[in-house]
Amino acid sequence: MNAIAAPAAGTPAPEFKSLSPEILAALIADLGDIPVITEEKVVRKRSRDFFWYSPILNEELAKKSADIVALPRDEADVIKIAATCAKYRIPLTPRGGATGNYGQAVPIHGGVLLDMNALDAIEWVKPGHVRVQAGMNIGKLDAELRTSGWEMRMHPSTKRTATIGGFVAGGSGGVGSVMYGGLREPGNILAARIITVEETPRIIELRGDAAQKINRAYGTTGIITALEMPLAPAFPWIDVLVAFDDYKTCLEFGRDVARADGVIKKLLSPIASPLPEYFGPMREPCPDGKAVLLAMIAEPSFETFADMLAGRGTITHKAPMVEEPGQIPLYEYTWNHSTLQMLKADRTVTYLQCLFPPERFVEAILEMAAMFPDELIPHCEFIRFGGQVTCSALPVIRYKGKERLYEIIAAHEAHGVLIANPHVITLEDGSRHKRADADQIGFKAEIDPHGLLNPGKMRTYVPVKP
Amino acid sequence: MNAIAAPAAGTPAPEFKSLSPEILAALIADLGDIPVITEEKVVRKRSRDFFWYSPILNEELAKKSADIVALPRDEADVIKIAATCAKYRIPLTPRGGATGNYGQAVPIHGGVLLDMNALDAIEWVKPGHVRVQAGMNIGKLDAELRTSGWEMRMHPSTKRTATIGGFVAGGSGGVGSVMYGGLREPGNILAARIITVEETPRIIELRGDAAQKINRAYGTTGIITALEMPLAPAFPWIDVLVAFDDYKTCLEFGRDVARADGVIKKLLSPIASPLPEYFGPMREPCPDGKAVLLAMIAEPSFETFADMLAGRGTITHKAPMVEEPGQIPLYEYTWNHSTLQMLKADRTVTYLQCLFPPERFVEAILEMAAMFPDELIPHCEFIRFGGQVTCSALPVIRYKGKERLYEIIAAHEAHGVLIANPHVITLEDGSRHKRADADQIGFKAEIDPHGLLNPGKMRTYVPVKP
């Protein structure tokens, strides 16, 4: 399944020297009127993402920083920055909302942090698809799409701060994947426009399957400036919370709804006790000791959803989904926001990312929970994967050191559970669900010959023109 | 799986005497200003549906007819007709477009044929659902829904002549079931309003799961006057035809597209040679001896669809779906319209209805084809069933008599293929995919105590007040 060549143990990351004051001055001069930030404190702050969910990444990445932040205003600025970095062989790390958890937006070899947030225009909207600049905030994008009856098929729980480019470059799926699968599924990214990092950068349009070359590549395979994405109908969504006596019943009800193709849903998140007890403003509808299912159900399907419950659990919260400032949408208690809710109160926990086998996910989830009763709190997310309903999961893990964490990972793998390890920074070590046909290393040689794009994240890549 | 009690072999159908001229006159007098048709030739013509696809049903039903057609203008008229039939114990058979293939609209004990076509108003449209009178033509309904960006989730291939009430009462799914499953799936019928057949008829609103009581009951469990149905976004659809060297490759490509949750489709119909050679106006893009896949793909997903083909077949036709008068939409070559195309040229064939097991449908389909090389032309329809992709099928069968037909049915069943027998007129004998929880017989006792609604179709029902 893994498209990236088996990592040669001990392959050294490319070496980059610190930027000399002279090179930095030359870079700034070449950039002309493109806005930059050089104030160290601000540069350091912008160089961080949410890698600190992992105590391992926190140790590795806490001190990493770019030397300078560049703020392109348009694609021409991006091209100029790419050309300049290629000229001086300066590392270049693209950044959107920096809401990722894998350190993907952290420049581990310094250089230029490319803040894409100003490229935030919608190029066009047609029935069922949109073309948008990569730096556009997903929340703002969705709000604009809704005026024409559409919305994004899926978004991360960080929708209100994430950019669409960052999501495609760093994410795998999220709220909506229970209907459409992840970004890796054919048809979930229609096209991407990228800039190469060369002295004379090229603009390349990657259409269809070719667009997978930039999916979850952390920006190592080209600077994404625009994306063509498929849309879903903008239903009125109902946020709903259902409490269950036990996690098994919660999973089974979630499974029944996930498999009901006549019920339109955007989120089905079964979460075991005691995780919901950390849910702050959403604590009240989470009774002590109960498992909860957090769900977003299309208004026309709500009655069917409630019928299907058939007394197995109790609806403790039901309200139209709102995304107004000052209000917290239900999805901000799901996906990796669930982990965040607990981390706010307890910094000694971390998490894993699992994919359970579709034919026996209920059993496998309960097996893993039973194996680590004091160290693992089950939290799943129903998704479609290759045409089937299954559970992905972000269980909260009581962190007892790296060695124990890897024992827990090994136990999952021994039971047929796929792990996408969120405690490593390289694509090769983390993304084991990768599509087989997106030859990202070969493509990188074409578009980043000097190996300047987010160096260190694709560790098996050896620059063809160092 | 079968909700209906095991049929006691030889249970006699309730007996009805022929309508005497006196009773007929009394009936007409009681109906007052409600339009009726009494001209025998017209009544006989209106009493037919498309049962003649089955040589067995053709023999059984060819001479059956109502005594009179009643044409209610509104629900008040329906109530008056129901009351009058109850008063005189006259059989009452509801009819929509009469496009069914099971004789479901044929009054086998005479009496009143209730033509519902004048009840054709949309009560309301809200985002994602509609409430509509039962007699509304589905083509007209879809055209009106499209003005607000929606359309029906699924429709029969007879959309242009069928009514929504007839589809729900007599159908199981169709064009669109590859996304949403059949009508039996939770959420695909939201509510139904029915009239009971009693001297003082009642109006009953069946919501949610309760609405399944009228799904595929042939109108035996209440006269449907209105339906609340869920909607799908109205995509611009592309009709496409792909030719393949062999049927296996055709099935495998269809399967890949069916399982790609990021690709929006409404139809995936793999049809083996030589059936496409009977496709009249659509013959040209069907090369001799090739298998073809007929598909409707949402415009934003078309590029991905073509990418996925990857040289396995050749696109021979591609055009935006049109439903203008004088043009034949692609879906009129699919579902049971495929059979019709061949029947136009060759009245010696008939068909079966199969449901293949999701885990091995390709193998099972090819096994059946290999077993009856000269008698069976494979024609499948991809659907979702219980959350999984599988194939339903309407193979064309060379008819060599009832005995041989039942041998072919038995061979399918012995290989784990479910058969919904379209050569019988009763619900009990035909619909083996029935939901378990819709207790239709018990419900019928409540709403049709005299057993007057479409008598003979639910053969195990014994009237509680004969």
XYZ file of N, CA, C and O in Angstrom, chain A residues 234-331:
392
model
N -25.449 21.756 0.591
C -25.444 22.376 1.924
C -26.751 22.059 2.632
O -27.730 22.780 2.493
N -26.761 20.964 3.373
C -27.949 20.631 4.151
C -28.020 21.498 5.400
O -26.990 21.939 5.914
N -29.222 21.700 5.923
C -29.294 22.211 7.295
C -28.891 21.053 8.220
O -29.507 19.987 8.159
N -27.849 21.238 8.988
C -27.331 20.158 9.843
C -27.854 20.282 11.261
O -27.964 21.393 11.787
N -28.123 19.129 11.854
C -28.518 19.079 13.264
C -27.349 18.481 14.050
O -26.903 17.374 13.746
N -26.859 19.239 15.039
C -25.872 18.698 15.978
C -26.633 17.867 17.000
O -27.615 18.340 17.573
N -26.165 16.646 17.233
C -26.886 15.809 18.187
C -25.903 14.999 19.025
O -24.822 14.629 18.560
N -26.276 14.795 20.256
C -25.452 14.031 21.178
C -26.334 12.946 21.791
O -27.436 13.228 22.261
N -25.872 11.709 21.735
C -26.644 10.579 22.270
C -25.784 9.882 23.325
O -24.608 9.603 23.075
N -26.377 9.638 24.485
C -25.649 8.964 25.576
C -26.058 7.497 25.651
O -27.239 7.160 25.465
N -25.059 6.636 25.916
C -25.284 5.188 25.973
C -24.674 4.623 27.262
O -23.651 5.121 27.739
N -25.264 3.521 27.737
C -24.723 2.886 28.941
C -23.344 2.296 28.696
O -22.530 2.235 29.606
N -23.114 1.805 27.488
C -21.807 1.197 27.227
C -21.325 1.556 25.827
O -22.120 1.911 24.949
N -20.016 1.434 25.648
C -19.401 1.865 24.389
C -19.785 0.959 23.229
O -19.926 1.414 22.097
N -19.997 -0.314 23.515
C -20.363 -1.250 22.440
C -21.680 -0.831 21.781
O -21.781 -0.782 20.548
N -22.666 -0.514 22.591
C -23.964 -0.098 22.040
C -23.812 1.193 21.243
O -24.425 1.373 20.186
N -22.982 2.080 21.765
C -22.704 3.349 21.086
C -22.096 3.092 19.704
O -22.528 3.661 18.695
N -21.124 2.189 19.641
C -20.490 1.824 18.361
C -21.491 1.169 17.417
O -21.506 1.448 16.216
N -22.315 0.296 17.954
C -23.267 -0.437 17.102
C -24.308 0.505 16.504
O -24.667 0.381 15.330
N -24.781 1.442 17.311
C -25.737 2.408 16.762
C -25.058 3.283 15.704
O -25.600 3.510 14.618
N -23.836 3.722 16.001
C -23.092 4.505 15.011
C -22.909 3.736 13.713
O -23.097 4.271 12.619
N -22.586 2.465 13.833
C -22.419 1.607 12.657
C -23.715 1.513 11.854
O -23.713 1.637 10.623
N -24.835 1.329 12.550
C -26.121 1.210 11.853
C -26.428 2.494 11.071
O -26.912 2.433 9.941
N -26.153 3.627 11.682
C -26.424 4.901 10.992
C -25.430 5.091 9.845
O -25.798 5.510 8.750
N -24.174 4.740 10.096
C -23.150 4.882 9.041
C -23.518 4.047 7.821
O -23.300 4.457 6.688
N -24.077 2.871 8.055
C -24.414 1.972 6.948
C -25.756 2.292 6.294
O -26.084 1.720 5.257
N -26.536 3.168 6.907
C -27.854 3.509 6.342
C -27.650 4.572 5.274
O -27.517 5.757 5.570
N -27.631 4.127 4.018
C -27.319 5.060 2.931
C -28.422 6.076 2.686
O -28.206 7.069 2.002
N -29.582 5.831 3.281
C -30.671 6.801 3.155
C -30.608 7.908 4.202
O -31.410 8.831 4.162
N -29.689 7.788 5.159
C -29.567 8.787 6.226
C -28.330 9.654 5.948
O -27.208 9.152 5.927
N -28.542 10.931 5.721
C -27.438 11.832 5.387
C -26.811 12.349 6.677
O -27.484 12.920 7.522
N -25.505 12.095 6.810
C -24.818 12.507 8.023
C -23.482 13.115 7.648
O -22.962 12.883 6.551
N -22.907 13.850 8.569
C -21.615 14.467 8.284
C -20.589 14.076 9.339
O -19.388 14.252 9.143
N -21.100 13.538 10.421
C -20.225 13.235 11.551
C -20.883 12.146 12.388
O -22.072 12.237 12.689
N -20.101 11.124 12.740
C -20.556 10.092 13.684
C -19.345 9.731 14.527
O -18.468 9.009 14.075
N -19.287 10.262 15.747
C -18.095 10.139 16.588
C -18.450 9.471 17.912
O -18.928 10.125 18.830
N -18.214 8.147 18.021
C -18.465 7.471 19.295
C -17.269 7.659 20.236
O -16.133 7.338 19.868
N -17.528 8.175 21.412
C -16.457 8.527 22.356
C -16.760 7.890 23.708
O -17.863 8.027 24.240
N -15.754 7.183 24.247
C -15.957 6.451 25.502
C -15.710 7.359 26.711
O -14.992 8.358 26.628
N -16.301 6.960 27.813
C -16.046 7.616 29.097
C -14.585 7.365 29.473
O -14.057 6.292 29.183
N -13.879 8.258 30.136
C -14.363 9.535 30.659
C -14.038 10.735 29.764
O -14.152 11.873 30.227
N -13.692 10.517 28.504
C -13.281 11.647 27.663
C -14.325 12.772 27.622
O -13.967 13.948 27.730
N -15.633 12.457 27.500
C -16.614 13.562 27.423
C -16.657 14.424 28.683
O -17.166 15.540 28.640
N -16.112 13.903 29.773
C -16.125 14.709 31.007
C -15.191 15.915 30.900
O -15.216 16.807 31.749
N -14.391 15.965 29.855
C -13.491 17.105 29.628
C -14.068 18.088 28.604
O -13.346 18.942 28.107
N -15.342 17.960 28.309
C -15.910 18.702 27.183
C -16.413 20.104 27.524
O -17.165 20.698 26.746
N -15.987 20.663 28.654
C -16.272 22.072 28.986
C -17.717 22.446 28.720
O -18.638 21.888 29.330
N -17.938 23.375 27.805
C -19.303 23.856 27.550
C -20.261 22.745 27.095
O -21.469 22.919 27.183
N -19.745 21.630 26.596
C -20.603 20.534 26.135
C -20.645 19.412 27.185
O -21.129 18.310 26.915
N -20.190 19.715 28.413
C -20.139 18.704 29.474
C -21.527 18.272 29.926
O -21.760 17.091 30.197
N -22.426 19.220 29.981
C -23.745 18.982 30.585
C -24.524 17.846 29.907
O -25.057 16.977 30.598
N -24.575 17.781 28.578
C -25.297 16.641 27.975
C -24.508 15.329 27.947
O -24.929 14.381 27.293
N -23.362 15.278 28.645
C -22.554 14.046 28.713
C -22.644 13.472 30.123
O -21.835 13.814 30.987
N -23.604 12.594 30.380
C -23.767 12.078 31.749
C -22.523 11.305 32.209
O -21.868 10.638 31.397
N -22.228 11.392 33.494
C -21.075 10.688 34.073
C -21.056 9.221 33.680
O -22.074 8.525 33.789
N -19.910 8.765 33.257
C -19.722 7.333 33.013
C -20.362 6.804 31.742
O -20.260 5.619 31.442
N -21.023 7.665 30.966
C -21.689 7.191 29.746
C -20.789 7.373 28.526
O -19.974 8.295 28.473
N -20.970 6.495 27.571
C -20.380 6.712 26.248
C -21.289 7.667 25.489
O -22.505 7.682 25.725
N -20.704 8.474 24.619
C -21.543 9.389 23.841
C -21.237 9.256 22.349
O -20.108 8.965 21.951
N -22.266 9.477 21.560
C -22.097 9.599 20.115
C -22.382 11.044 19.756
O -23.469 11.555 20.041
N -21.393 11.709 19.168
C -21.595 13.051 18.647
C -21.891 12.909 17.158
O -21.169 12.186 16.455
N -22.922 13.576 16.688
C -23.313 13.392 15.293
C -23.815 14.681 14.675
O -24.312 15.565 15.374
N -23.605 14.787 13.379
C -24.243 15.843 12.588
C -25.116 15.139 11.558
O -24.612 14.364 10.740
N -26.413 15.396 11.628
C -27.393 14.698 10.788
C -28.140 15.745 9.969
O -28.542 16.782 10.502
N -28.320 15.462 8.679
C -29.090 16.390 7.851
C -30.515 16.464 8.400
O -31.096 15.433 8.757
N -31.052 17.659 8.450
C -32.386 17.867 9.038
C -33.415 16.881 8.481
O -34.148 16.280 9.265
N -33.488 16.647 7.151
C -34.510 15.714 6.648
C -34.309 14.277 7.123
O -35.224 13.470 7.023
N -33.106 13.940 7.596
C -32.832 12.569 8.045
C -32.945 12.418 9.561
O -32.802 11.308 10.079
N -33.204 13.522 10.263
C -33.144 13.432 11.726
C -34.177 12.474 12.307
O -33.880 11.686 13.217
N -35.394 12.535 11.797
C -36.457 11.674 12.325
C -36.090 10.190 12.172
O -36.313 9.380 13.072
N -35.506 9.853 11.035
C -35.077 8.465 10.805
C -33.965 8.085 11.785
O -33.961 6.980 12.346
N -33.017 9.000 11.974
C -31.930 8.783 12.939
C -32.510 8.467 14.319
O -32.114 7.486 14.967
N -33.451 9.270 14.757
C -34.053 9.066 16.087
C -34.821 7.739 16.140
O -34.736 7.011 17.136
N -35.538 7.410 15.067
C -36.234 6.113 14.973
C -35.268 4.943 15.138
O -35.568 3.955 15.795
N -34.114 5.060 14.459
C -33.154 3.956 14.463
C -32.561 3.718 15.854
O -32.086 2.627 16.153
N -32.584 4.749 16.686
C -32.028 4.614 18.042
C -32.820 3.566 18.821
O -32.233 2.746 19.537
N -34.141 3.579 18.651
C -35.026 2.539 19.204
C -34.718 2.222 20.665
O -34.616 1.055 21.053
N -34.525 3.262 21.464
C -34.355 3.056 22.899
C -32.972 2.616 23.338
O -32.724 2.434 24.535
N -32.043 2.461 22.383
C -30.701 1.987 22.780
C -29.918 3.030 23.562
O -29.001 2.727 24.306
N -30.231 4.314 23.336
C -29.542 5.408 24.019
C -30.495 6.573 24.173
O -31.666 6.479 23.787
N -29.990 7.661 24.739
C -30.824 8.831 25.022
C -30.245 10.064 24.336
O -29.053 10.361 24.504
N -31.072 10.766 23.586
C -30.620 12.016 22.969
C -30.565 13.085 24.063
O -31.571 13.396 24.690
N -29.376 13.611 24.304
C -29.208 14.579 25.403
C -28.963 15.992 24.888
O -28.927 16.936 25.667
N -28.766 16.112 23.584
C -28.546 17.448 23.001
C -28.973 17.400 21.552
O -28.668 16.449 20.845
N -29.682 18.429 21.131
C -30.103 18.514 19.730
C -30.290 19.975 19.395
O -31.063 20.672 20.067
N -29.565 20.445 18.407
C -29.655 21.862 18.042
C -29.141 22.041 16.625
O -28.258 21.305 16.187
N -29.693 23.007 15.914
C -29.147 23.271 14.582
C -27.673 23.664 14.696
O -27.289 24.366 15.628
N -26.866 23.167 13.766
C -25.445 23.501 13.771
C -25.268 25.007 13.558
O -25.886 25.567 12.668
N -24.479 25.630 14.414
C -24.176 27.056 14.212
C -22.671 27.234 14.164
O -21.922 26.488 14.783
N -22.236 28.188 13.401
C -20.799 28.466 13.321
C -20.561 29.956 13.560
O -19.656 30.545 13.002
N -21.403 30.534 14.396
C -21.260 31.961 14.688
C -20.072 32.187 15.627
O -19.757 31.331 16.450
N -19.444 33.364 15.539
C -18.375 33.682 16.482
C -18.898 33.597 17.923
O -20.042 33.971 18.177
N -18.077 33.080 18.811
C -18.482 32.989 20.209
C -19.224 31.703 20.544
O -19.451 31.389 21.705
N -19.603 30.938 19.518
C -20.258 29.652 19.769
C -19.353 28.528 19.266
O -18.658 28.697 18.270
N -19.394 27.413 19.978
C -18.516 26.297 19.607
C -19.337 25.247 18.879
O -20.229 24.647 19.462
N -19.050 25.023 17.599
C -19.810 23.978 16.898
C -19.455 22.604 17.449
O -18.354 22.379 17.959
N -20.395 21.671 17.333
C -20.201 20.338 17.904
C -18.947 19.673 17.353
O -18.263 18.928 18.060
N -18.628 19.952 16.080
C -17.469 19.264 15.506
C -16.162 19.643 16.189
O -15.159 18.957 16.009
